Short mmCIF file of C-alpha atoms in Angstrom, two decimals:
data_model
loop_
_atom_site.label_atom_id
_atom_site.label_comp_id
_atom_site.label_asym_id
_atom_site.label_seq_id
_atom_site.Cartn_x
_atom_site.Cartn_y
_atom_site.Cartn_z
CA GLN A 243 4.78 14.25 -12.44
CA VAL A 244 4.06 10.94 -10.82
CA GLN A 245 1.03 10.84 -8.57
CA LEU A 246 -0.43 8.04 -6.48
CA ALA A 247 -4.18 7.95 -5.97
CA GLU A 248 -5.55 5.76 -3.20
CA SER A 249 -9.06 4.51 -2.70
CA GLY A 250 -10.98 1.94 -0.72
CA GLY A 251 -10.52 3.12 2.84
CA GLY A 252 -13.39 3.43 5.24
CA LEU A 253 -15.13 1.99 8.25
CA VAL A 254 -15.54 -1.74 8.65
CA GLN A 255 -16.51 -4.10 11.45
CA ALA A 256 -14.02 -6.44 13.05
CA GLY A 257 -13.74 -9.65 11.09
CA GLY A 258 -14.67 -7.93 7.87
CA SER A 259 -12.67 -7.26 4.74
CA LEU A 260 -11.54 -4.22 2.85
CA ARG A 261 -9.65 -3.76 -0.39
CA LEU A 262 -7.40 -0.77 -0.92
CA SER A 263 -6.29 0.39 -4.35
CA CYS A 264 -3.51 2.72 -5.39
CA ALA A 265 -3.08 3.82 -8.99
CA ALA A 266 0.03 5.54 -10.27
CA SER A 267 -0.32 8.15 -12.98
CA GLY A 268 1.96 10.51 -14.85
CA THR A 269 5.20 9.77 -16.62
CA ILE A 270 6.20 6.25 -15.63
CA VAL A 271 8.87 4.19 -17.30
CA GLY A 272 8.97 1.47 -14.68
CA ILE A 273 8.04 0.56 -11.13
CA SER A 274 10.48 -1.63 -9.25
CA ARG A 275 8.49 -2.05 -6.05
CA TRP A 276 5.15 -1.21 -4.46
CA GLY A 277 4.50 -0.96 -0.77
CA TRP A 278 1.75 -0.33 1.74
CA TYR A 279 2.58 1.29 5.07
CA ARG A 280 0.42 2.36 7.95
CA ARG A 281 0.60 4.65 10.94
CA ALA A 282 -1.70 4.33 13.91
CA PRO A 283 -2.14 7.23 16.35
CA GLY A 284 0.83 7.43 18.68
CA LYS A 285 2.68 4.65 16.91
CA GLN A 286 5.56 4.40 14.48
CA ARG A 287 4.98 3.88 10.79
CA GLU A 288 5.26 0.24 9.86
CA LEU A 289 5.46 -1.82 6.73
CA VAL A 290 2.23 -3.63 5.94
CA ALA A 291 3.17 -5.34 2.69
CA SER A 292 5.32 -4.84 -0.37
CA ILE A 293 5.73 -6.49 -3.73
CA GLY A 294 8.53 -6.31 -6.25
CA ALA A 295 8.40 -6.29 -10.00
CA GLY A 296 9.32 -9.96 -10.00
CA GLY A 297 6.42 -10.84 -7.71
CA ASP A 298 8.29 -11.29 -4.44
CA THR A 299 6.30 -10.20 -1.39
CA ARG A 300 6.97 -9.09 2.17
CA PHE A 301 4.51 -8.70 5.00
CA GLY A 302 4.55 -7.17 8.41
CA ASP A 303 4.34 -9.73 11.18
CA SER A 304 1.05 -8.39 12.47
CA VAL A 305 -0.76 -8.85 9.15
CA LYS A 306 0.86 -11.98 7.79
CA GLY A 307 -1.73 -14.53 6.83
CA ARG A 308 -4.55 -11.99 6.78
CA PHE A 309 -3.49 -9.49 4.11
CA THR A 310 -2.41 -10.00 0.52
CA ILE A 311 -0.83 -7.64 -1.98
CA SER A 312 -1.08 -7.76 -5.74
CA THR A 313 -0.48 -5.57 -8.77
CA ASP A 314 -1.97 -4.83 -12.15
CA ASN A 315 1.02 -3.86 -14.22
CA VAL A 316 -1.06 -2.73 -17.18
CA GLN A 317 -2.94 -0.22 -15.04
CA ASN A 318 0.01 0.61 -12.76
CA THR A 319 -2.12 -0.22 -9.76
CA VAL A 320 -1.41 -2.01 -6.50
CA TYR A 321 -4.02 -3.60 -4.27
CA LEU A 322 -4.09 -4.51 -0.62
CA GLN A 323 -6.69 -7.11 0.29
CA MET A 324 -7.33 -6.98 4.02
CA ASN A 325 -9.22 -9.86 5.59
CA SER A 326 -10.11 -10.75 9.17
CA LEU A 327 -9.68 -7.14 10.17
CA LYS A 328 -9.04 -6.27 13.79
CA PRO A 329 -9.43 -3.00 15.68
CA GLU A 330 -5.64 -2.95 15.90
CA ASP A 331 -5.55 -2.51 12.13
CA THR A 332 -7.06 0.95 12.50
CA ALA A 333 -4.59 3.38 10.96
CA VAL A 334 -3.86 5.67 8.07
CA TYR A 335 -2.62 3.54 5.21
CA TYR A 336 -0.10 4.93 2.75
CA CYS A 337 0.78 3.70 -0.70
CA ASN A 338 4.40 3.85 -1.84
CA ALA A 339 5.95 3.17 -5.22
CA ASN A 340 9.55 3.13 -6.34
CA VAL A 341 9.18 4.69 -9.77
CA ARG A 342 11.43 5.51 -12.67
CA PRO A 343 9.68 8.65 -13.96
CA GLY A 344 11.68 9.09 -17.15
CA PRO A 345 14.11 7.26 -19.43
CA THR A 346 17.04 9.32 -18.14
CA SER A 347 15.87 9.42 -14.52
CA THR A 348 16.74 7.25 -11.57
CA PHE A 349 14.14 5.50 -9.43
CA ASN A 350 12.46 7.60 -6.77
CA ASN A 351 9.98 6.90 -4.02
CA TYR A 352 6.51 8.41 -4.27
CA TRP A 353 3.80 8.41 -1.64
CA GLY A 354 0.06 8.59 -1.68
CA GLN A 355 -1.87 10.97 0.53
CA GLY A 356 -2.99 8.26 2.91
CA THR A 357 -6.41 6.77 3.46
CA GLN A 358 -8.09 6.13 6.79
CA VAL A 359 -9.07 2.60 7.72
CA THR A 360 -11.15 2.25 10.86
CA VAL A 361 -12.09 -1.15 12.26
CA SER A 362 -14.81 -1.15 14.87
CA SER A 363 -15.29 -3.82 17.50
#
């Protein structure tokens, strides 16, 4: 089945940068949209960024101008480039993909396991 594997999380100082990767594997016919979400302790999950198959992007207000999202369609991988990181960015980041897993299947959402990003002051 479809699996999402995330990497790139860790500890970084405020003002620094971090690049998250999420690779989809398994039976994949198509991916209509990728997304990154995050959940900080005691807070609601929020959209960080998303990108559609046509290249359209959306960003959460708190990260707009600092983060970028991109894809490698050959490798079925999405990236989140995080710049000018702030302590408020500390959260568990989750990868999401809307995937068509088979030629006779409909699109379904899949989630990664989450990766911790900690920004120190």
